[in-house]
mmCIF file with all atom_site columns, C-alpha atoms in Angstrom:
data_model
loop_
_atom_site.group_PDB
_atom_site.id
_atom_site.type_symbol
_atom_site.label_atom_id
_atom_site.label_alt_id
_atom_site.label_comp_id
_atom_site.label_asym_id
_atom_site.label_entity_id
_atom_site.label_seq_id
_atom_site.pdbx_PDB_ins_code
_atom_site.Cartn_x
_atom_site.Cartn_y
_atom_site.Cartn_z
_atom_site.occupancy
_atom_site.B_iso_or_equiv
_atom_site.pdbx_formal_charge
_atom_site.auth_seq_id
_atom_site.auth_comp_id
_atom_site.auth_asym_id
_atom_site.auth_atom_id
_atom_site.pdbx_PDB_model_num
ATOM 1   C CA . MET A 1 1   ? -102.665 -116.612 -286.476 1.00 66.00 ? 1405 MET A CA 1
ATOM 2   C CA . ASN A 1 2   ? -99.128  -115.720 -287.419 1.00 90.00 ? 1406 ASN A CA 1
ATOM 3   C CA . LEU A 1 3   ? -99.537  -112.137 -288.354 1.00 89.00 ? 1407 LEU A CA 1
ATOM 4   C CA . LYS A 1 4   ? -96.123  -111.890 -290.187 1.00 90.00 ? 1408 LYS A CA 1
ATOM 5   C CA . GLU A 1 5   ? -97.062  -114.868 -292.390 1.00 89.00 ? 1409 GLU A CA 1
ATOM 6   C CA . HIS A 1 6   ? -100.541 -113.317 -293.030 1.00 84.00 ? 1410 HIS A CA 1
ATOM 7   C CA . TRP A 1 7   ? -99.076  -110.158 -294.302 1.00 86.00 ? 1411 TRP A CA 1
ATOM 8   C CA . GLU A 1 8   ? -96.301  -111.828 -296.291 1.00 89.00 ? 1412 GLU A CA 1
ATOM 9   C CA . SER A 1 9   ? -98.989  -113.946 -297.949 1.00 89.00 ? 1413 SER A CA 1
ATOM 10  C CA . ILE A 1 10  ? -100.999 -110.825 -298.808 1.00 85.00 ? 1414 ILE A CA 1
ATOM 11  C CA . TYR A 1 11  ? -97.970  -109.331 -300.632 1.00 84.00 ? 1415 TYR A CA 1
ATOM 12  C CA . ARG A 1 12  ? -97.230  -112.492 -302.332 1.00 86.00 ? 1416 ARG A CA 1
ATOM 13  C CA . SER A 1 13  ? -100.652 -112.759 -303.759 1.00 85.00 ? 1417 SER A CA 1
ATOM 14  C CA . LYS A 1 14  ? -101.104 -109.159 -304.626 1.00 84.00 ? 1418 LYS A CA 1
ATOM 15  C CA . ARG A 1 15  ? -98.975  -106.289 -305.952 1.00 81.00 ? 1419 ARG A CA 1
ATOM 16  C CA . PRO A 1 16  ? -98.779  -103.347 -303.543 1.00 77.00 ? 1420 PRO A CA 1
ATOM 17  C CA . THR A 1 17  ? -100.750 -101.306 -305.981 1.00 82.00 ? 1421 THR A CA 1
ATOM 18  C CA . GLU A 1 18  ? -103.623 -103.754 -305.672 1.00 84.00 ? 1422 GLU A CA 1
ATOM 19  C CA . VAL A 1 19  ? -104.079 -103.831 -301.871 1.00 86.00 ? 1423 VAL A CA 1
ATOM 20  C CA . SER A 1 20  ? -107.107 -101.949 -300.613 1.00 82.00 ? 1424 SER A CA 1
ATOM 21  C CA . TRP A 1 21  ? -105.184 -99.227  -298.754 1.00 82.00 ? 1425 TRP A CA 1
ATOM 22  C CA . TYR A 1 22  ? -103.034 -98.307  -301.761 1.00 86.00 ? 1426 TYR A CA 1
ATOM 23  C CA . GLN A 1 23  ? -102.915 -94.684  -302.676 1.00 91.00 ? 1427 GLN A CA 1
ATOM 24  C CA . GLU A 1 24  ? -101.388 -93.130  -305.851 1.00 89.00 ? 1428 GLU A CA 1
ATOM 25  C CA . GLU A 1 25  ? -100.626 -90.076  -303.780 1.00 93.00 ? 1429 GLU A CA 1
ATOM 26  C CA . ALA A 1 26  ? -100.536 -89.723  -299.992 1.00 95.00 ? 1430 ALA A CA 1
ATOM 27  C CA . ALA A 1 27  ? -101.715 -86.187  -300.368 1.00 96.00 ? 1431 ALA A CA 1
ATOM 28  C CA . LEU A 1 28  ? -103.296 -85.657  -296.947 1.00 97.00 ? 1432 LEU A CA 1
ATOM 29  C CA . SER A 1 29  ? -100.507 -87.185  -294.980 1.00 97.00 ? 1433 SER A CA 1
ATOM 30  C CA . LEU A 1 30  ? -97.918  -85.164  -296.938 1.00 97.00 ? 1434 LEU A CA 1
ATOM 31  C CA . ARG A 1 31  ? -99.812  -81.901  -296.403 1.00 97.00 ? 1435 ARG A CA 1
ATOM 32  C CA . LEU A 1 32  ? -100.186 -82.524  -292.625 1.00 98.00 ? 1436 LEU A CA 1
ATOM 33  C CA . ILE A 1 33  ? -96.399  -83.437  -292.265 1.00 98.00 ? 1437 ILE A CA 1
ATOM 34  C CA . GLN A 1 34  ? -95.272  -80.377  -294.204 1.00 97.00 ? 1438 GLN A CA 1
ATOM 35  C CA . GLN A 1 35  ? -97.555  -78.015  -292.019 1.00 96.00 ? 1439 GLN A CA 1
ATOM 36  C CA . VAL A 1 36  ? -95.940  -79.011  -288.662 1.00 96.00 ? 1440 VAL A CA 1
ATOM 37  C CA . ALA A 1 37  ? -92.530  -80.407  -289.605 1.00 94.00 ? 1441 ALA A CA 1
ATOM 38  C CA . PRO A 1 38  ? -90.985  -77.877  -292.058 1.00 91.00 ? 1442 PRO A CA 1
ATOM 39  C CA . SER A 1 39  ? -87.348  -78.903  -291.183 1.00 93.00 ? 1443 SER A CA 1
ATOM 40  C CA . ARG A 1 40  ? -86.311  -81.213  -294.037 1.00 96.00 ? 1444 ARG A CA 1
ATOM 41  C CA . ASP A 1 41  ? -83.614  -82.959  -291.782 1.00 96.00 ? 1445 ASP A CA 1
ATOM 42  C CA . GLY A 1 42  ? -85.994  -83.956  -289.082 1.00 97.00 ? 1446 GLY A CA 1
ATOM 43  C CA . ALA A 1 43  ? -86.311  -87.732  -288.516 1.00 98.00 ? 1447 ALA A CA 1
ATOM 44  C CA . ILE A 1 44  ? -89.641  -89.201  -289.704 1.00 98.00 ? 1448 ILE A CA 1
ATOM 45  C CA . ILE A 1 45  ? -90.856  -92.758  -289.368 1.00 98.00 ? 1449 ILE A CA 1
ATOM 46  C CA . ASP A 1 46  ? -93.600  -94.241  -291.560 1.00 98.00 ? 1450 ASP A CA 1
ATOM 47  C CA . VAL A 1 47  ? -95.051  -97.208  -289.619 1.00 97.00 ? 1451 VAL A CA 1
ATOM 48  C CA . GLY A 1 48  ? -96.564  -99.758  -291.965 1.00 94.00 ? 1452 GLY A CA 1
ATOM 49  C CA . GLY A 1 49  ? -95.283  -97.928  -294.793 1.00 91.00 ? 1453 GLY A CA 1
ATOM 50  C CA . GLY A 1 50  ? -93.965  -100.817 -296.874 1.00 82.00 ? 1454 GLY A CA 1
ATOM 51  C CA . ALA A 1 51  ? -96.422  -100.259 -299.620 1.00 76.00 ? 1455 ALA A CA 1
ATOM 52  C CA . SER A 1 52  ? -96.942  -96.615  -299.287 1.00 85.00 ? 1456 SER A CA 1
ATOM 53  C CA . VAL A 1 53  ? -95.839  -93.918  -301.742 1.00 91.00 ? 1457 VAL A CA 1
ATOM 54  C CA . LEU A 1 54  ? -95.446  -91.481  -298.790 1.00 95.00 ? 1458 LEU A CA 1
ATOM 55  C CA . VAL A 1 55  ? -91.717  -91.945  -298.454 1.00 95.00 ? 1459 VAL A CA 1
ATOM 56  C CA . SER A 1 56  ? -91.202  -91.324  -302.089 1.00 94.00 ? 1460 SER A CA 1
ATOM 57  C CA . GLN A 1 57  ? -93.168  -88.023  -301.862 1.00 96.00 ? 1461 GLN A CA 1
ATOM 58  C CA . LEU A 1 58  ? -91.302  -86.994  -298.687 1.00 97.00 ? 1462 LEU A CA 1
ATOM 59  C CA . SER A 1 59  ? -88.016  -87.610  -300.333 1.00 94.00 ? 1463 SER A CA 1
ATOM 60  C CA . ALA A 1 60  ? -89.071  -85.633  -303.405 1.00 94.00 ? 1464 ALA A CA 1
ATOM 61  C CA . ALA A 1 61  ? -90.074  -82.740  -301.000 1.00 96.00 ? 1465 ALA A CA 1
ATOM 62  C CA . GLY A 1 62  ? -86.548  -82.728  -299.606 1.00 96.00 ? 1466 GLY A CA 1
ATOM 63  C CA . TYR A 1 63  ? -86.893  -84.648  -296.397 1.00 97.00 ? 1467 TYR A CA 1
ATOM 64  C CA . SER A 1 64  ? -83.678  -86.583  -295.905 1.00 95.00 ? 1468 SER A CA 1
ATOM 65  C CA . ASN A 1 65  ? -83.927  -88.495  -292.628 1.00 97.00 ? 1469 ASN A CA 1
ATOM 66  C CA . LEU A 1 66  ? -86.635  -91.163  -293.409 1.00 97.00 ? 1470 LEU A CA 1
ATOM 67  C CA . THR A 1 67  ? -87.299  -94.500  -291.918 1.00 97.00 ? 1471 THR A CA 1
ATOM 68  C CA . VAL A 1 68  ? -89.952  -97.039  -293.061 1.00 97.00 ? 1472 VAL A CA 1
ATOM 69  C CA . LEU A 1 69  ? -91.157  -99.853  -290.660 1.00 97.00 ? 1473 LEU A CA 1
ATOM 70  C CA . ASP A 1 70  ? -93.271  -102.781 -291.921 1.00 95.00 ? 1474 ASP A CA 1
ATOM 71  C CA . LEU A 1 71  ? -93.977  -106.303 -290.727 1.00 94.00 ? 1475 LEU A CA 1
ATOM 72  C CA . SER A 1 72  ? -93.697  -107.665 -294.274 1.00 93.00 ? 1476 SER A CA 1
ATOM 73  C CA . GLY A 1 73  ? -90.312  -108.183 -295.902 1.00 92.00 ? 1477 GLY A CA 1
ATOM 74  C CA . ASN A 1 74  ? -92.067  -108.558 -299.217 1.00 91.00 ? 1478 ASN A CA 1
ATOM 75  C CA . ALA A 1 75  ? -93.632  -105.117 -299.000 1.00 90.00 ? 1479 ALA A CA 1
ATOM 76  C CA . ILE A 1 76  ? -90.339  -103.558 -298.035 1.00 92.00 ? 1480 ILE A CA 1
ATOM 77  C CA . ALA A 1 77  ? -88.455  -105.219 -300.842 1.00 90.00 ? 1481 ALA A CA 1
ATOM 78  C CA . TYR A 1 78  ? -91.029  -104.058 -303.341 1.00 87.00 ? 1482 TYR A CA 1
ATOM 79  C CA . ALA A 1 79  ? -91.102  -100.530 -302.096 1.00 88.00 ? 1483 ALA A CA 1
ATOM 80  C CA . ARG A 1 80  ? -87.216  -100.380 -301.840 1.00 91.00 ? 1484 ARG A CA 1
ATOM 81  C CA . ALA A 1 81  ? -86.736  -101.699 -305.412 1.00 89.00 ? 1485 ALA A CA 1
ATOM 82  C CA . SER A 1 82  ? -89.327  -99.256  -306.813 1.00 87.00 ? 1486 SER A CA 1
ATOM 83  C CA . LEU A 1 83  ? -87.456  -96.267  -305.501 1.00 90.00 ? 1487 LEU A CA 1
ATOM 84  C CA . GLY A 1 84  ? -84.269  -97.355  -307.234 1.00 90.00 ? 1488 GLY A CA 1
ATOM 85  C CA . PRO A 1 85  ? -81.187  -95.485  -305.940 1.00 91.00 ? 1489 PRO A CA 1
ATOM 86  C CA . GLN A 1 86  ? -83.416  -93.232  -303.900 1.00 88.00 ? 1490 GLN A CA 1
ATOM 87  C CA . GLY A 1 87  ? -84.233  -96.214  -301.747 1.00 90.00 ? 1491 GLY A CA 1
ATOM 88  C CA . GLU A 1 88  ? -80.693  -96.651  -300.558 1.00 91.00 ? 1492 GLU A CA 1
ATOM 89  C CA . ARG A 1 89  ? -81.009  -93.313  -298.588 1.00 93.00 ? 1493 ARG A CA 1
ATOM 90  C CA . ILE A 1 90  ? -83.890  -94.566  -296.583 1.00 96.00 ? 1494 ILE A CA 1
ATOM 91  C CA . ARG A 1 91  ? -83.730  -96.832  -293.344 1.00 97.00 ? 1495 ARG A CA 1
ATOM 92  C CA . TRP A 1 92  ? -85.903  -99.973  -293.718 1.00 97.00 ? 1496 TRP A CA 1
ATOM 93  C CA . ILE A 1 93  ? -86.989  -101.861 -290.648 1.00 97.00 ? 1497 ILE A CA 1
ATOM 94  C CA . GLU A 1 94  ? -88.720  -105.247 -290.956 1.00 96.00 ? 1498 GLU A CA 1
ATOM 95  C CA . ALA A 1 95  ? -90.401  -105.674 -287.655 1.00 96.00 ? 1499 ALA A CA 1
ATOM 96  C CA . ASP A 1 96  ? -93.629  -105.843 -285.619 1.00 96.00 ? 1500 ASP A CA 1
ATOM 97  C CA . ILE A 1 97  ? -94.166  -102.291 -284.203 1.00 97.00 ? 1501 ILE A CA 1
ATOM 98  C CA . LEU A 1 98  ? -95.206  -103.672 -280.911 1.00 97.00 ? 1502 LEU A CA 1
ATOM 99  C CA . ASN A 1 99  ? -91.699  -105.178 -280.250 1.00 96.00 ? 1503 ASN A CA 1
ATOM 100 C CA . ALA A 1 100 ? -89.492  -103.265 -282.628 1.00 97.00 ? 1504 ALA A CA 1
ATOM 101 C CA . GLU A 1 101 ? -86.268  -101.851 -281.311 1.00 97.00 ? 1505 GLU A CA 1
ATOM 102 C CA . LEU A 1 102 ? -86.547  -98.157  -281.994 1.00 98.00 ? 1506 LEU A CA 1
ATOM 103 C CA . PRO A 1 103 ? -84.126  -95.334  -280.888 1.00 98.00 ? 1507 PRO A CA 1
ATOM 104 C CA . TYR A 1 104 ? -85.124  -93.560  -277.772 1.00 97.00 ? 1508 TYR A CA 1
ATOM 105 C CA . GLY A 1 105 ? -86.364  -90.042  -278.763 1.00 97.00 ? 1509 GLY A CA 1
ATOM 106 C CA . GLY A 1 106 ? -85.294  -90.817  -282.258 1.00 97.00 ? 1510 GLY A CA 1
ATOM 107 C CA . PHE A 1 107 ? -88.167  -89.383  -284.399 1.00 98.00 ? 1511 PHE A CA 1
ATOM 108 C CA . ALA A 1 108 ? -89.579  -85.839  -284.743 1.00 97.00 ? 1512 ALA A CA 1
ATOM 109 C CA . PHE A 1 109 ? -92.544  -87.219  -286.638 1.00 98.00 ? 1513 PHE A CA 1
ATOM 110 C CA . TRP A 1 110 ? -94.503  -90.552  -286.419 1.00 98.00 ? 1514 TRP A CA 1
ATOM 111 C CA . HIS A 1 111 ? -96.701  -91.408  -289.210 1.00 98.00 ? 1515 HIS A CA 1
ATOM 112 C CA . ASP A 1 112 ? -99.129  -94.445  -289.367 1.00 98.00 ? 1516 ASP A CA 1
ATOM 113 C CA . ARG A 1 113 ? -101.877 -94.875  -291.925 1.00 96.00 ? 1517 ARG A CA 1
ATOM 114 C CA . ALA A 1 114 ? -103.855 -98.132  -291.369 1.00 91.00 ? 1518 ALA A CA 1
ATOM 115 C CA . VAL A 1 115 ? -101.685 -100.042 -288.801 1.00 96.00 ? 1519 VAL A CA 1
ATOM 116 C CA . PHE A 1 116 ? -103.222 -98.880  -285.516 1.00 98.00 ? 1520 PHE A CA 1
ATOM 117 C CA . HIS A 1 117 ? -106.766 -99.849  -286.459 1.00 97.00 ? 1521 HIS A CA 1
ATOM 118 C CA . PHE A 1 118 ? -105.654 -103.485 -286.707 1.00 96.00 ? 1522 PHE A CA 1
ATOM 119 C CA . LEU A 1 119 ? -104.810 -103.415 -282.904 1.00 97.00 ? 1523 LEU A CA 1
ATOM 120 C CA . THR A 1 120 ? -108.166 -104.813 -281.476 1.00 97.00 ? 1524 THR A CA 1
ATOM 121 C CA . GLN A 1 121 ? -106.797 -105.719 -278.128 1.00 97.00 ? 1525 GLN A CA 1
ATOM 122 C CA . PRO A 1 122 ? -106.332 -102.905 -275.414 1.00 97.00 ? 1526 PRO A CA 1
ATOM 123 C CA . SER A 1 123 ? -102.997 -104.498 -274.458 1.00 97.00 ? 1527 SER A CA 1
ATOM 124 C CA . GLU A 1 124 ? -101.811 -104.117 -278.070 1.00 97.00 ? 1528 GLU A CA 1
ATOM 125 C CA . ARG A 1 125 ? -102.788 -100.433 -278.173 1.00 98.00 ? 1529 ARG A CA 1
ATOM 126 C CA . GLU A 1 126 ? -101.118 -99.815  -274.937 1.00 97.00 ? 1530 GLU A CA 1
ATOM 127 C CA . ARG A 1 127 ? -97.940  -101.216 -276.131 1.00 98.00 ? 1531 ARG A CA 1
ATOM 128 C CA . TYR A 1 128 ? -98.173  -99.296  -279.428 1.00 98.00 ? 1532 TYR A CA 1
ATOM 129 C CA . VAL A 1 129 ? -98.573  -95.969  -277.414 1.00 98.00 ? 1533 VAL A CA 1
ATOM 130 C CA . ALA A 1 130 ? -95.656  -96.908  -275.232 1.00 97.00 ? 1534 ALA A CA 1
ATOM 131 C CA . GLN A 1 131 ? -93.547  -97.364  -278.386 1.00 98.00 ? 1535 GLN A CA 1
ATOM 132 C CA . VAL A 1 132 ? -94.614  -93.856  -279.573 1.00 98.00 ? 1536 VAL A CA 1
ATOM 133 C CA . MET A 1 133 ? -93.737  -92.394  -276.188 1.00 96.00 ? 1537 MET A CA 1
ATOM 134 C CA . HIS A 1 134 ? -90.247  -94.014  -276.304 1.00 97.00 ? 1538 HIS A CA 1
ATOM 135 C CA . ALA A 1 135 ? -89.468  -93.016  -279.927 1.00 98.00 ? 1539 ALA A CA 1
ATOM 136 C CA . VAL A 1 136 ? -91.025  -89.488  -280.052 1.00 97.00 ? 1540 VAL A CA 1
ATOM 137 C CA . PRO A 1 137 ? -89.664  -86.872  -277.576 1.00 97.00 ? 1541 PRO A CA 1
ATOM 138 C CA . PRO A 1 138 ? -91.887  -83.957  -276.279 1.00 96.00 ? 1542 PRO A CA 1
ATOM 139 C CA . GLY A 1 139 ? -92.248  -81.480  -279.045 1.00 96.00 ? 1543 GLY A CA 1
ATOM 140 C CA . GLY A 1 140 ? -92.533  -84.225  -281.759 1.00 97.00 ? 1544 GLY A CA 1
ATOM 141 C CA . HIS A 1 141 ? -95.645  -84.888  -283.670 1.00 98.00 ? 1545 HIS A CA 1
ATOM 142 C CA . VAL A 1 142 ? -97.758  -88.026  -284.242 1.00 98.00 ? 1546 VAL A CA 1
ATOM 143 C CA . LEU A 1 143 ? -100.239 -88.650  -287.173 1.00 98.00 ? 1547 LEU A CA 1
ATOM 144 C CA . VAL A 1 144 ? -102.288 -91.767  -286.967 1.00 98.00 ? 1548 VAL A CA 1
ATOM 145 C CA . ALA A 1 145 ? -105.075 -92.647  -289.401 1.00 97.00 ? 1549 ALA A CA 1
ATOM 146 C CA . GLY A 1 146 ? -107.518 -95.461  -289.132 1.00 97.00 ? 1550 GLY A CA 1
ATOM 147 C CA . PHE A 1 147 ? -111.029 -96.362  -290.325 1.00 97.00 ? 1551 PHE A CA 1
ATOM 148 C CA . ALA A 1 148 ? -113.646 -93.912  -289.346 1.00 98.00 ? 1552 ALA A CA 1
ATOM 149 C CA . GLU A 1 149 ? -116.831 -94.781  -287.407 1.00 98.00 ? 1553 GLU A CA 1
ATOM 150 C CA . ASP A 1 150 ? -118.587 -95.546  -290.754 1.00 97.00 ? 1554 ASP A CA 1
ATOM 151 C CA . GLY A 1 151 ? -115.544 -97.280  -292.246 1.00 96.00 ? 1555 GLY A CA 1
ATOM 152 C CA . PRO A 1 152 ? -115.118 -101.096 -292.866 1.00 95.00 ? 1556 PRO A CA 1
ATOM 153 C CA . THR A 1 153 ? -115.307 -103.540 -290.010 1.00 96.00 ? 1557 THR A CA 1
ATOM 154 C CA . ARG A 1 154 ? -112.788 -105.866 -291.542 1.00 94.00 ? 1558 ARG A CA 1
ATOM 155 C CA . CYS A 1 155 ? -109.748 -105.453 -293.808 1.00 92.00 ? 1559 CYS A CA 1
ATOM 156 C CA . SER A 1 156 ? -107.587 -108.084 -295.462 1.00 88.00 ? 1560 SER A CA 1
ATOM 157 C CA . GLY A 1 157 ? -109.433 -110.831 -293.520 1.00 89.00 ? 1561 GLY A CA 1
ATOM 158 C CA . LEU A 1 158 ? -108.798 -109.271 -290.169 1.00 93.00 ? 1562 LEU A CA 1
ATOM 159 C CA . SER A 1 159 ? -111.119 -107.517 -287.726 1.00 95.00 ? 1563 SER A CA 1
ATOM 160 C CA . VAL A 1 160 ? -110.419 -103.745 -287.348 1.00 97.00 ? 1564 VAL A CA 1
ATOM 161 C CA . MET A 1 161 ? -111.267 -100.861 -284.837 1.00 98.00 ? 1565 MET A CA 1
ATOM 162 C CA . ARG A 1 162 ? -113.160 -97.825  -286.126 1.00 98.00 ? 1566 ARG A CA 1
ATOM 163 C CA . TYR A 1 163 ? -112.649 -94.358  -284.631 1.00 98.00 ? 1567 TYR A CA 1
ATOM 164 C CA . SER A 1 164 ? -114.126 -90.906  -284.188 1.00 98.00 ? 1568 SER A CA 1
ATOM 165 C CA . PRO A 1 165 ? -111.385 -88.151  -283.903 1.00 97.00 ? 1569 PRO A CA 1
ATOM 166 C CA . THR A 1 166 ? -112.133 -87.939  -280.154 1.00 97.00 ? 1570 THR A CA 1
ATOM 167 C CA . ALA A 1 167 ? -111.884 -91.723  -279.646 1.00 97.00 ? 1571 ALA A CA 1
ATOM 168 C CA . LEU A 1 168 ? -108.664 -92.032  -281.607 1.00 97.00 ? 1572 LEU A CA 1
ATOM 169 C CA . HIS A 1 169 ? -106.950 -89.271  -279.728 1.00 97.00 ? 1573 HIS A CA 1
ATOM 170 C CA . GLN A 1 170 ? -108.218 -90.749  -276.308 1.00 97.00 ? 1574 GLN A CA 1
ATOM 171 C CA . GLU A 1 171 ? -106.132 -93.848  -277.030 1.00 97.00 ? 1575 GLU A CA 1
ATOM 172 C CA . PHE A 1 172 ? -102.991 -91.873  -276.731 1.00 96.00 ? 1576 PHE A CA 1
ATOM 173 C CA . GLY A 1 173 ? -103.784 -90.073  -273.380 1.00 91.00 ? 1577 GLY A CA 1
ATOM 174 C CA . ASP A 1 174 ? -102.696 -87.005  -271.627 1.00 90.00 ? 1578 ASP A CA 1
ATOM 175 C CA . GLY A 1 175 ? -99.183  -86.976  -273.003 1.00 94.00 ? 1579 GLY A CA 1
ATOM 176 C CA . PHE A 1 176 ? -100.416 -85.839  -276.374 1.00 97.00 ? 1580 PHE A CA 1
ATOM 177 C CA . SER A 1 177 ? -102.064 -82.486  -277.336 1.00 97.00 ? 1581 SER A CA 1
ATOM 178 C CA . PHE A 1 178 ? -104.678 -82.843  -280.031 1.00 97.00 ? 1582 PHE A CA 1
ATOM 179 C CA . LEU A 1 179 ? -103.977 -80.506  -282.961 1.00 97.00 ? 1583 LEU A CA 1
ATOM 180 C CA . ARG A 1 180 ? -106.535 -81.420  -285.693 1.00 97.00 ? 1584 ARG A CA 1
ATOM 181 C CA . ALA A 1 181 ? -108.479 -84.187  -287.268 1.00 98.00 ? 1585 ALA A CA 1
ATOM 182 C CA . GLU A 1 182 ? -109.469 -84.692  -290.880 1.00 98.00 ? 1586 GLU A CA 1
ATOM 183 C CA . ARG A 1 183 ? -111.650 -87.193  -292.746 1.00 98.00 ? 1587 ARG A CA 1
ATOM 184 C CA . GLU A 1 184 ? -110.481 -88.918  -295.921 1.00 97.00 ? 1588 GLU A CA 1
ATOM 185 C CA . GLU A 1 185 ? -112.832 -90.662  -298.364 1.00 96.00 ? 1589 GLU A CA 1
ATOM 186 C CA . HIS A 1 186 ? -110.313 -93.319  -299.750 1.00 96.00 ? 1590 HIS A CA 1
ATOM 187 C CA . HIS A 1 187 ? -111.057 -94.871  -303.084 1.00 94.00 ? 1591 HIS A CA 1
ATOM 188 C CA . THR A 1 188 ? -109.607 -98.428  -303.241 1.00 92.00 ? 1592 THR A CA 1
ATOM 189 C CA . PRO A 1 189 ? -108.014 -99.960  -306.321 1.00 89.00 ? 1593 PRO A CA 1
ATOM 190 C CA . ALA A 1 190 ? -111.133 -102.015 -306.674 1.00 89.00 ? 1594 ALA A CA 1
ATOM 191 C CA . GLY A 1 191 ? -113.391 -99.029  -306.587 1.00 91.00 ? 1595 GLY A CA 1
ATOM 192 C CA . ALA A 1 192 ? -114.763 -99.265  -303.032 1.00 91.00 ? 1596 ALA A CA 1
ATOM 193 C CA . VAL A 1 193 ? -114.896 -96.122  -300.842 1.00 95.00 ? 1597 VAL A CA 1
ATOM 194 C CA . GLN A 1 194 ? -113.505 -96.380  -297.297 1.00 96.00 ? 1598 GLN A CA 1
ATOM 195 C CA . ALA A 1 195 ? -113.859 -93.609  -294.733 1.00 97.00 ? 1599 ALA A CA 1
ATOM 196 C CA . PHE A 1 196 ? -110.574 -92.779  -292.728 1.00 97.00 ? 1600 PHE A CA 1
ATOM 197 C CA . THR A 1 197 ? -110.104 -90.675  -289.628 1.00 98.00 ? 1601 THR A CA 1
ATOM 198 C CA . TYR A 1 198 ? -106.792 -88.836  -289.427 1.00 98.00 ? 1602 TYR A CA 1
ATOM 199 C CA . CYS A 1 199 ? -105.628 -87.515  -286.054 1.00 98.00 ? 1603 CYS A CA 1
ATOM 200 C CA . LEU A 1 200 ? -102.727 -85.246  -285.578 1.00 98.00 ? 1604 LEU A CA 1
ATOM 201 C CA . CYS A 1 201 ? -101.308 -84.505  -282.253 1.00 97.00 ? 1605 CYS A CA 1
ATOM 202 C CA . LYS A 1 202 ? -98.283  -83.131  -280.496 1.00 97.00 ? 1606 LYS A CA 1
ATOM 203 C CA . ARG A 1 203 ? -96.224  -85.066  -277.787 1.00 97.00 ? 1607 ARG A CA 1
ATOM 204 C CA . THR A 1 204 ? -96.255  -82.821  -274.683 1.00 95.00 ? 1608 THR A CA 1
ATOM 205 C CA . GLY A 1 205 ? -95.241  -84.928  -271.882 1.00 79.00 ? 1609 GLY A CA 1
ATOM 206 C CA . GLY A 1 206 ? -95.803  -88.010  -269.842 1.00 68.00 ? 1610 GLY A CA 1
ATOM 207 C CA . SER A 1 207 ? -93.623  -90.903  -268.896 1.00 60.00 ? 1611 SER A CA 1
ATOM 208 C CA . ASP A 1 208 ? -90.893  -91.286  -271.454 1.00 58.00 ? 1612 ASP A CA 1
ATOM 209 C CA . THR A 1 209 ? -88.845  -94.028  -269.611 1.00 48.00 ? 1613 THR A CA 1
ATOM 210 C CA . PRO A 1 210 ? -87.076  -96.193  -272.343 1.00 49.00 ? 1614 PRO A CA 1
ATOM 211 C CA . VAL A 1 211 ? -88.996  -99.411  -273.098 1.00 49.00 ? 1615 VAL A CA 1
#
């Protein structure tokens, strides 16, 4: 399966406000970011954020160094247009997170809601973590959210992983210090309820050789 074409097709057939992971407000993500990243000029990347409202909320809260990465150019185009002039101040990257060229130590905060749980192969998750360790220096923070143990087993026609807080943190290894986990009962635009696990950690060490 060509994943890029899969996601481009999703965003051609549905508006971003119609996809199952859409939120009117990314309240939990915003709260956790504000708690540990008070500096408004720290670099933040939102992975898979092409259809998310988080970047708009971060910008409104005064954060000025924002990057959004998404595999779908359609999602990015919609999000950028919906922000108007505000969108010109955000860096947009159309790429697969597993092979994207990211700046070494370039982000103080890494946010991902609903990308990591699509990585069903151990090699994919290892590559993802390597990207995090490349892009987030020690002292930076990482917030990853995915389906909880009682969440869906599939999403948008693809299989997904489900995680307890402990299992999700263990994917990242000893180079990350666990800070907290929270559960979210997400109500989809279609009216279903999906359970998410949010895991917030701090990058403490480990190999950070450029990848």
